[in-house]
Amino acid sequence: MYEAFEEDVDLEIDLVVANSPYTGVNDDMLDEEKLALHQQQQYAQEVEIPDVVRNFIVYFHRNILENNVYELHGIYENSFNRLTEHYYPKSPWPEADYIVPLVDNDQVFLTLYRELYFRHIYSKLTPTIDHRFASYENYCDLFNYILNSDGPVGLELPNQWLWDIIDEFIYQFQSFCNYRNRLRTKSEEEIALLRDNIQVWSCYSVLNVLYSLITKSRIMEQLLASKNGGDMTEAAGEYGSRPLYKMLGYFSIIGLLRVHCLLGDYTLALKMMDNIELNKKALFARVTACHVTTYYYVGFAYMMMRRYADAIRAFSHILVFITRTKMYHTRSYQFDQINKKGDQMYALLAICIALCPTRLDDNVHTLLREKYGDQLSKMQKGEEALPVFEDLFLYACPKFISPNGPNFEDPSSWLLTIEPPHHHARIFQDEVKNQIHMATIRSFLKLYTTMGIDKLAKFLEMEPEELRTQLLIFKQKSRQQKWISGTLLEGEYVTTSDLDFCLKEDMVHIAESKVGRRHGDWFLRNINKCQDILASLESRN
């Protein structure tokens, strides 16, 4: 495979090397620069870099200089990953210092190369604390170059790479937060480094970068103009008219959706999406990984806000998309990541369906039964269902983070620290416990049109007063805020259950609804007439 790759680029590489801008030490350089470059040349000679990798780096650099986005797309998605699998499956790529002579000490390229270098370490190896610090510094250099240069920079990169920069930046922040909080496994030296560098990967610095990219690109103004039928170009300004800034700003919105979910602020997470409409023309659909990530976090935020119908709609939509485009994902280097995210969404969908039964797309329903059929059955069994809910939640939830670091001055507190995912799982479990009996109650109510409280209480093996409480919970939980139009946070309160009932004196009057929201609202407004209507329905049956 790699022999073929080498043949494909050999002619290009020969031309590139023959005309390489690097010709040795320039006499005009300062003595310090000469010495530094001479040392870097020695380092490069000491490290054994395969010829095909050297040629690839030169070729990569040339296309960065020429802003050849079409070629960069193939280099980034295909060539780099093929070379990684062949030469560096279990070892890091050469450090940036070793390739300086190959790229004429181009600091912009070296910064981009380090971004890939550290990402490979995070993906295939185990990053050390030095790797984590160095990667953070490299991201600072990259974003300072983009945000603080005199005017827009001339760099152009493929959309996939721009998304991966934002996605990896947030992932490494998330990874560092979880690493930092596990002090019990750290050496004294590591703890001292963390204590003395609290600004590294701080929540403030990460949020500042994402909001700065949004502000610099004027992407919110562009999206608002487009949403209202205006011209995005007029709203873009000097920076926003450049693809680099526009797409980084746009992907930063999705990044903030993710970060606010990781912090547990679901309202602010969805607020970030005010000017983005979830349809096929949205910019996030240009990058499959971004498309999947967007719906995952929108659906999860809805689920945690108890808007299960909206969560089901979001998960179902993207799972249908993944199923129908699966054949194309096999070509992507992110195939495994997309599949894993899809499995997590099936788990979250199973939770939502257990709490809010809804009809699904046939293909999604079939796959859901195949993957989580046993769990779906167990989640209908009262108290026995709680461990199943917890297991599915911990498997499928985001890896939550704590915005504040641990108390370095109080080692005794390290033993009491609760992992953020378990903390949020407890919060969710409290909500589940409130409606754990709903499935059982619902199954009995569907069998009758009228039923006495005492009789139903015997069936359910609970006291009549407790049953009254559970019926009120059922009534309250079956009404949810559901998106109809507008921003994602907007919605109307509707009945999401196919079952309506009213409690009058010691009798429960039940009507199975197929009309949905309108019938449910009518039923509640005309509760005094329910007894006669239900009696009529019962006589027909």
PDB file of N, CA and C in Angstrom, residues 218-289:
ATOM      1  N   ARG A 218     -17.182  37.359  13.557  1.00  0.00           N
ATOM      2  CA  ARG A 218     -18.550  37.917  13.444  1.00  0.00           C
ATOM      3  C   ARG A 218     -19.530  36.855  12.935  1.00  0.00           C
ATOM      4  N   ILE A 219     -19.317  35.616  13.344  1.00  0.00           N
ATOM      5  CA  ILE A 219     -20.144  34.530  12.830  1.00  0.00           C
ATOM      6  C   ILE A 219     -21.570  34.618  13.325  1.00  0.00           C
ATOM      7  N   MET A 220     -21.764  35.097  14.553  1.00  0.00           N
ATOM      8  CA  MET A 220     -23.134  35.251  15.061  1.00  0.00           C
ATOM      9  C   MET A 220     -23.907  36.256  14.213  1.00  0.00           C
ATOM     10  N   GLU A 221     -23.244  37.366  13.857  1.00  0.00           N
ATOM     11  CA  GLU A 221     -23.894  38.368  13.021  1.00  0.00           C
ATOM     12  C   GLU A 221     -24.180  37.814  11.627  1.00  0.00           C
ATOM     13  N   GLN A 222     -23.262  36.999  11.116  1.00  0.00           N
ATOM     14  CA  GLN A 222     -23.477  36.399   9.797  1.00  0.00           C
ATOM     15  C   GLN A 222     -24.669  35.439   9.809  1.00  0.00           C
ATOM     16  N   LEU A 223     -24.726  34.596  10.826  1.00  0.00           N
ATOM     17  CA  LEU A 223     -25.820  33.629  10.907  1.00  0.00           C
ATOM     18  C   LEU A 223     -27.161  34.315  11.121  1.00  0.00           C
ATOM     19  N   LEU A 224     -27.156  35.378  11.925  1.00  0.00           N
ATOM     20  CA  LEU A 224     -28.397  36.117  12.165  1.00  0.00           C
ATOM     21  C   LEU A 224     -28.873  36.780  10.875  1.00  0.00           C
ATOM     22  N   ALA A 225     -27.935  37.350  10.109  1.00  0.00           N
ATOM     23  CA  ALA A 225     -28.303  37.970   8.835  1.00  0.00           C
ATOM     24  C   ALA A 225     -28.886  36.935   7.882  1.00  0.00           C
ATOM     25  N   SER A 226     -28.245  35.752   7.806  1.00  0.00           N
ATOM     26  CA  SER A 226     -28.741  34.692   6.928  1.00  0.00           C
ATOM     27  C   SER A 226     -30.113  34.206   7.372  1.00  0.00           C
ATOM     28  N   LYS A 227     -30.296  34.093   8.689  1.00  0.00           N
ATOM     29  CA  LYS A 227     -31.565  33.616   9.237  1.00  0.00           C
ATOM     30  C   LYS A 227     -32.705  34.562   8.903  1.00  0.00           C
ATOM     31  N   ASN A 228     -32.398  35.857   8.843  1.00  0.00           N
ATOM     32  CA  ASN A 228     -33.425  36.870   8.574  1.00  0.00           C
ATOM     33  C   ASN A 228     -33.494  37.252   7.103  1.00  0.00           C
ATOM     34  N   GLY A 229     -32.828  36.464   6.250  1.00  0.00           N
ATOM     35  CA  GLY A 229     -32.889  36.732   4.816  1.00  0.00           C
ATOM     36  C   GLY A 229     -31.913  37.776   4.329  1.00  0.00           C
ATOM     37  N   GLY A 230     -30.931  38.144   5.175  1.00  0.00           N
ATOM     38  CA  GLY A 230     -29.957  39.160   4.796  1.00  0.00           C
ATOM     39  C   GLY A 230     -28.747  38.555   4.109  1.00  0.00           C
ATOM     40  N   ASP A 231     -27.739  39.391   3.896  1.00  0.00           N
ATOM     41  CA  ASP A 231     -26.516  38.985   3.212  1.00  0.00           C
ATOM     42  C   ASP A 231     -25.425  38.719   4.250  1.00  0.00           C
ATOM     43  N   MET A 232     -24.933  37.474   4.308  1.00  0.00           N
ATOM     44  CA  MET A 232     -23.888  37.122   5.255  1.00  0.00           C
ATOM     45  C   MET A 232     -22.598  37.883   4.965  1.00  0.00           C
ATOM     46  N   THR A 233     -22.335  38.160   3.676  1.00  0.00           N
ATOM     47  CA  THR A 233     -21.081  38.823   3.300  1.00  0.00           C
ATOM     48  C   THR A 233     -20.987  40.217   3.899  1.00  0.00           C
ATOM     49  N   GLU A 234     -22.089  40.937   3.905  1.00  0.00           N
ATOM     50  CA  GLU A 234     -22.097  42.286   4.466  1.00  0.00           C
ATOM     51  C   GLU A 234     -21.828  42.269   5.962  1.00  0.00           C
ATOM     52  N   ALA A 235     -22.345  41.223   6.626  1.00  0.00           N
ATOM     53  CA  ALA A 235     -22.181  41.138   8.081  1.00  0.00           C
ATOM     54  C   ALA A 235     -20.833  40.562   8.485  1.00  0.00           C
ATOM     55  N   ALA A 236     -20.074  40.012   7.534  1.00  0.00           N
ATOM     56  CA  ALA A 236     -18.866  39.261   7.867  1.00  0.00           C
ATOM     57  C   ALA A 236     -17.718  40.149   8.323  1.00  0.00           C
ATOM     58  N   GLY A 237     -17.548  41.316   7.685  1.00  0.00           N
ATOM     59  CA  GLY A 237     -16.425  42.164   8.027  1.00  0.00           C
ATOM     60  C   GLY A 237     -15.123  41.648   7.432  1.00  0.00           C
ATOM     61  N   GLU A 238     -14.017  42.273   7.823  1.00  0.00           N
ATOM     62  CA  GLU A 238     -12.713  41.950   7.250  1.00  0.00           C
ATOM     63  C   GLU A 238     -12.284  40.531   7.569  1.00  0.00           C
ATOM     64  N   TYR A 239     -12.491  40.101   8.806  1.00  0.00           N
ATOM     65  CA  TYR A 239     -12.043  38.766   9.213  1.00  0.00           C
ATOM     66  C   TYR A 239     -13.047  37.680   8.805  1.00  0.00           C
ATOM     67  N   GLY A 240     -14.327  37.931   9.054  1.00  0.00           N
ATOM     68  CA  GLY A 240     -15.348  36.920   8.800  1.00  0.00           C
ATOM     69  C   GLY A 240     -15.490  36.534   7.350  1.00  0.00           C
ATOM     70  N   SER A 241     -14.992  37.365   6.447  1.00  0.00           N
ATOM     71  CA  SER A 241     -15.076  37.037   5.023  1.00  0.00           C
ATOM     72  C   SER A 241     -14.030  36.005   4.613  1.00  0.00           C
ATOM     73  N   ARG A 242     -13.041  35.759   5.490  1.00  0.00           N
ATOM     74  CA  ARG A 242     -12.030  34.735   5.215  1.00  0.00           C
ATOM     75  C   ARG A 242     -12.524  33.368   5.699  1.00  0.00           C
ATOM     76  N   PRO A 243     -12.408  32.326   4.849  1.00  0.00           N
ATOM     77  CA  PRO A 243     -12.901  30.994   5.240  1.00  0.00           C
ATOM     78  C   PRO A 243     -12.309  30.491   6.553  1.00  0.00           C
ATOM     79  N   LEU A 244     -11.020  30.784   6.799  1.00  0.00           N
ATOM     80  CA  LEU A 244     -10.372  30.313   8.031  1.00  0.00           C
ATOM     81  C   LEU A 244     -11.098  30.836   9.265  1.00  0.00           C
ATOM     82  N   TYR A 245     -11.365  32.141   9.291  1.00  0.00           N
ATOM     83  CA  TYR A 245     -11.999  32.747  10.463  1.00  0.00           C
ATOM     84  C   TYR A 245     -13.475  32.369  10.552  1.00  0.00           C
ATOM     85  N   LYS A 246     -14.129  32.355   9.402  1.00  0.00           N
ATOM     86  CA  LYS A 246     -15.559  32.033   9.405  1.00  0.00           C
ATOM     87  C   LYS A 246     -15.812  30.639   9.960  1.00  0.00           C
ATOM     88  N   MET A 247     -15.034  29.657   9.467  1.00  0.00           N
ATOM     89  CA  MET A 247     -15.282  28.283   9.898  1.00  0.00           C
ATOM     90  C   MET A 247     -14.790  28.027  11.322  1.00  0.00           C
ATOM     91  N   LEU A 248     -13.668  28.644  11.711  1.00  0.00           N
ATOM     92  CA  LEU A 248     -13.233  28.491  13.101  1.00  0.00           C
ATOM     93  C   LEU A 248     -14.252  29.099  14.056  1.00  0.00           C
ATOM     94  N   GLY A 249     -14.814  30.244  13.676  1.00  0.00           N
ATOM     95  CA  GLY A 249     -15.856  30.854  14.508  1.00  0.00           C
ATOM     96  C   GLY A 249     -17.090  29.981  14.596  1.00  0.00           C
ATOM     97  N   TYR A 250     -17.476  29.421  13.450  1.00  0.00           N
ATOM     98  CA  TYR A 250     -18.664  28.557  13.430  1.00  0.00           C
ATOM     99  C   TYR A 250     -18.442  27.301  14.274  1.00  0.00           C
ATOM    100  N   PHE A 251     -17.299  26.654  14.092  1.00  0.00           N
ATOM    101  CA  PHE A 251     -17.014  25.441  14.856  1.00  0.00           C
ATOM    102  C   PHE A 251     -16.848  25.745  16.347  1.00  0.00           C
ATOM    103  N   SER A 252     -16.470  26.984  16.671  1.00  0.00           N
ATOM    104  CA  SER A 252     -16.368  27.367  18.084  1.00  0.00           C
ATOM    105  C   SER A 252     -17.745  27.416  18.745  1.00  0.00           C
ATOM    106  N   ILE A 253     -18.778  27.736  17.971  1.00  0.00           N
ATOM    107  CA  ILE A 253     -20.139  27.701  18.520  1.00  0.00           C
ATOM    108  C   ILE A 253     -20.487  26.271  18.926  1.00  0.00           C
ATOM    109  N   ILE A 254     -20.201  25.320  18.041  1.00  0.00           N
ATOM    110  CA  ILE A 254     -20.448  23.917  18.370  1.00  0.00           C
ATOM    111  C   ILE A 254     -19.555  23.503  19.540  1.00  0.00           C
ATOM    112  N   GLY A 255     -18.330  24.026  19.560  1.00  0.00           N
ATOM    113  CA  GLY A 255     -17.436  23.733  20.670  1.00  0.00           C
ATOM    114  C   GLY A 255     -17.990  24.223  21.999  1.00  0.00           C
ATOM    115  N   LEU A 256     -18.597  25.400  22.004  1.00  0.00           N
ATOM    116  CA  LEU A 256     -19.184  25.925  23.241  1.00  0.00           C
ATOM    117  C   LEU A 256     -20.426  25.146  23.650  1.00  0.00           C
ATOM    118  N   LEU A 257     -21.189  24.664  22.671  1.00  0.00           N
ATOM    119  CA  LEU A 257     -22.290  23.751  22.976  1.00  0.00           C
ATOM    120  C   LEU A 257     -21.748  22.568  23.771  1.00  0.00           C
ATOM    121  N   ARG A 258     -20.625  22.031  23.331  1.00  0.00           N
ATOM    122  CA  ARG A 258     -20.017  20.884  24.001  1.00  0.00           C
ATOM    123  C   ARG A 258     -19.465  21.255  25.378  1.00  0.00           C
ATOM    124  N   VAL A 259     -18.716  22.350  25.456  1.00  0.00           N
ATOM    125  CA  VAL A 259     -18.095  22.733  26.728  1.00  0.00           C
ATOM    126  C   VAL A 259     -19.143  23.004  27.798  1.00  0.00           C
ATOM    127  N   HIS A 260     -20.205  23.712  27.438  1.00  0.00           N
ATOM    128  CA  HIS A 260     -21.239  24.023  28.439  1.00  0.00           C
ATOM    129  C   HIS A 260     -21.978  22.752  28.879  1.00  0.00           C
ATOM    130  N   CYS A 261     -22.107  21.776  27.989  1.00  0.00           N
ATOM    131  CA  CYS A 261     -22.669  20.487  28.404  1.00  0.00           C
ATOM    132  C   CYS A 261     -21.716  19.782  29.373  1.00  0.00           C
ATOM    133  N   LEU A 262     -20.422  19.845  29.080  1.00  0.00           N
ATOM    134  CA  LEU A 262     -19.432  19.227  29.974  1.00  0.00           C
ATOM    135  C   LEU A 262     -19.454  19.862  31.356  1.00  0.00           C
ATOM    136  N   LEU A 263     -19.794  21.143  31.407  1.00  0.00           N
ATOM    137  CA  LEU A 263     -19.859  21.853  32.687  1.00  0.00           C
ATOM    138  C   LEU A 263     -21.221  21.712  33.354  1.00  0.00           C
ATOM    139  N   GLY A 264     -22.196  21.123  32.644  1.00  0.00           N
ATOM    140  CA  GLY A 264     -23.521  20.904  33.224  1.00  0.00           C
ATOM    141  C   GLY A 264     -24.483  22.053  33.059  1.00  0.00           C
ATOM    142  N   ASP A 265     -24.155  23.041  32.203  1.00  0.00           N
ATOM    143  CA  ASP A 265     -25.049  24.183  31.968  1.00  0.00           C
ATOM    144  C   ASP A 265     -25.761  23.963  30.633  1.00  0.00           C
ATOM    145  N   TYR A 266     -26.862  23.228  30.677  1.00  0.00           N
ATOM    146  CA  TYR A 266     -27.533  22.811  29.441  1.00  0.00           C
ATOM    147  C   TYR A 266     -28.317  23.946  28.794  1.00  0.00           C
ATOM    148  N   THR A 267     -28.814  24.861  29.605  1.00  0.00           N
ATOM    149  CA  THR A 267     -29.534  26.012  29.043  1.00  0.00           C
ATOM    150  C   THR A 267     -28.591  26.880  28.226  1.00  0.00           C
ATOM    151  N   LEU A 268     -27.425  27.199  28.785  1.00  0.00           N
ATOM    152  CA  LEU A 268     -26.451  28.014  28.049  1.00  0.00           C
ATOM    153  C   LEU A 268     -25.930  27.256  26.836  1.00  0.00           C
ATOM    154  N   ALA A 269     -25.809  25.935  26.945  1.00  0.00           N
ATOM    155  CA  ALA A 269     -25.357  25.128  25.807  1.00  0.00           C
ATOM    156  C   ALA A 269     -26.301  25.306  24.617  1.00  0.00           C
ATOM    157  N   LEU A 270     -27.598  25.159  24.858  1.00  0.00           N
ATOM    158  CA  LEU A 270     -28.566  25.313  23.765  1.00  0.00           C
ATOM    159  C   LEU A 270     -28.694  26.773  23.331  1.00  0.00           C
ATOM    160  N   LYS A 271     -28.442  27.689  24.264  1.00  0.00           N
ATOM    161  CA  LYS A 271     -28.489  29.114  23.919  1.00  0.00           C
ATOM    162  C   LYS A 271     -27.465  29.451  22.845  1.00  0.00           C
ATOM    163  N   MET A 272     -26.322  28.757  22.871  1.00  0.00           N
ATOM    164  CA  MET A 272     -25.286  29.004  21.869  1.00  0.00           C
ATOM    165  C   MET A 272     -25.783  28.714  20.452  1.00  0.00           C
ATOM    166  N   MET A 273     -26.833  27.897  20.335  1.00  0.00           N
ATOM    167  CA  MET A 273     -27.320  27.469  19.028  1.00  0.00           C
ATOM    168  C   MET A 273     -28.462  28.347  18.515  1.00  0.00           C
ATOM    169  N   ASP A 274     -28.684  29.490  19.137  1.00  0.00           N
ATOM    170  CA  ASP A 274     -29.828  30.332  18.777  1.00  0.00           C
ATOM    171  C   ASP A 274     -29.873  30.677  17.297  1.00  0.00           C
ATOM    172  N   ASN A 275     -28.719  30.924  16.701  1.00  0.00           N
ATOM    173  CA  ASN A 275     -28.694  31.373  15.306  1.00  0.00           C
ATOM    174  C   ASN A 275     -28.361  30.260  14.319  1.00  0.00           C
ATOM    175  N   ILE A 276     -28.297  29.031  14.826  1.00  0.00           N
ATOM    176  CA  ILE A 276     -28.035  27.886  13.952  1.00  0.00           C
ATOM    177  C   ILE A 276     -29.306  27.061  13.828  1.00  0.00           C
ATOM    178  N   GLU A 277     -29.744  26.844  12.602  1.00  0.00           N
ATOM    179  CA  GLU A 277     -30.945  26.047  12.364  1.00  0.00           C
ATOM    180  C   GLU A 277     -30.528  24.611  12.029  1.00  0.00           C
ATOM    181  N   LEU A 278     -31.166  23.671  12.710  1.00  0.00           N
ATOM    182  CA  LEU A 278     -30.805  22.266  12.508  1.00  0.00           C
ATOM    183  C   LEU A 278     -31.456  21.722  11.242  1.00  0.00           C
ATOM    184  N   ASN A 279     -30.800  21.947  10.132  1.00  0.00           N
ATOM    185  CA  ASN A 279     -31.296  21.396   8.871  1.00  0.00           C
ATOM    186  C   ASN A 279     -30.113  21.003   8.005  1.00  0.00           C
ATOM    187  N   LYS A 280     -30.404  20.425   6.853  1.00  0.00           N
ATOM    188  CA  LYS A 280     -29.340  19.882   6.004  1.00  0.00           C
ATOM    189  C   LYS A 280     -28.432  20.966   5.425  1.00  0.00           C
ATOM    190  N   LYS A 281     -28.891  22.211   5.378  1.00  0.00           N
ATOM    191  CA  LYS A 281     -28.090  23.276   4.808  1.00  0.00           C
ATOM    192  C   LYS A 281     -27.145  23.900   5.829  1.00  0.00           C
ATOM    193  N   ALA A 282     -27.224  23.477   7.070  1.00  0.00           N
ATOM    194  CA  ALA A 282     -26.356  24.047   8.097  1.00  0.00           C
ATOM    195  C   ALA A 282     -24.898  23.739   7.792  1.00  0.00           C
ATOM    196  N   LEU A 283     -24.018  24.665   8.178  1.00  0.00           N
ATOM    197  CA  LEU A 283     -22.598  24.502   7.881  1.00  0.00           C
ATOM    198  C   LEU A 283     -21.993  23.284   8.565  1.00  0.00           C
ATOM    199  N   PHE A 284     -22.533  22.922   9.749  1.00  0.00           N
ATOM    200  CA  PHE A 284     -21.939  21.777  10.457  1.00  0.00           C
ATOM    201  C   PHE A 284     -22.078  20.480   9.676  1.00  0.00           C
ATOM    202  N   ALA A 285     -23.035  20.436   8.735  1.00  0.00           N
ATOM    203  CA  ALA A 285     -23.252  19.213   7.959  1.00  0.00           C
ATOM    204  C   ALA A 285     -22.132  18.965   6.950  1.00  0.00           C
ATOM    205  N   ARG A 286     -21.246  19.972   6.741  1.00  0.00           N
ATOM    206  CA  ARG A 286     -20.144  19.790   5.794  1.00  0.00           C
ATOM    207  C   ARG A 286     -19.085  18.838   6.338  1.00  0.00           C
ATOM    208  N   VAL A 287     -19.023  18.702   7.656  1.00  0.00           N
ATOM    209  CA  VAL A 287     -18.050  17.806   8.293  1.00  0.00           C
ATOM    210  C   VAL A 287     -18.836  16.792   9.110  1.00  0.00           C
ATOM    211  N   THR A 288     -18.752  15.529   8.731  1.00  0.00           N
ATOM    212  CA  THR A 288     -19.583  14.494   9.364  1.00  0.00           C
ATOM    213  C   THR A 288     -19.388  14.436  10.869  1.00  0.00           C
ATOM    214  N   ALA A 289     -18.152  14.493  11.327  1.00  0.00           N
ATOM    215  CA  ALA A 289     -17.890  14.417  12.768  1.00  0.00           C
ATOM    216  C   ALA A 289     -18.544  15.576  13.504  1.00  0.00           C
TER     217      ALA A 289
END
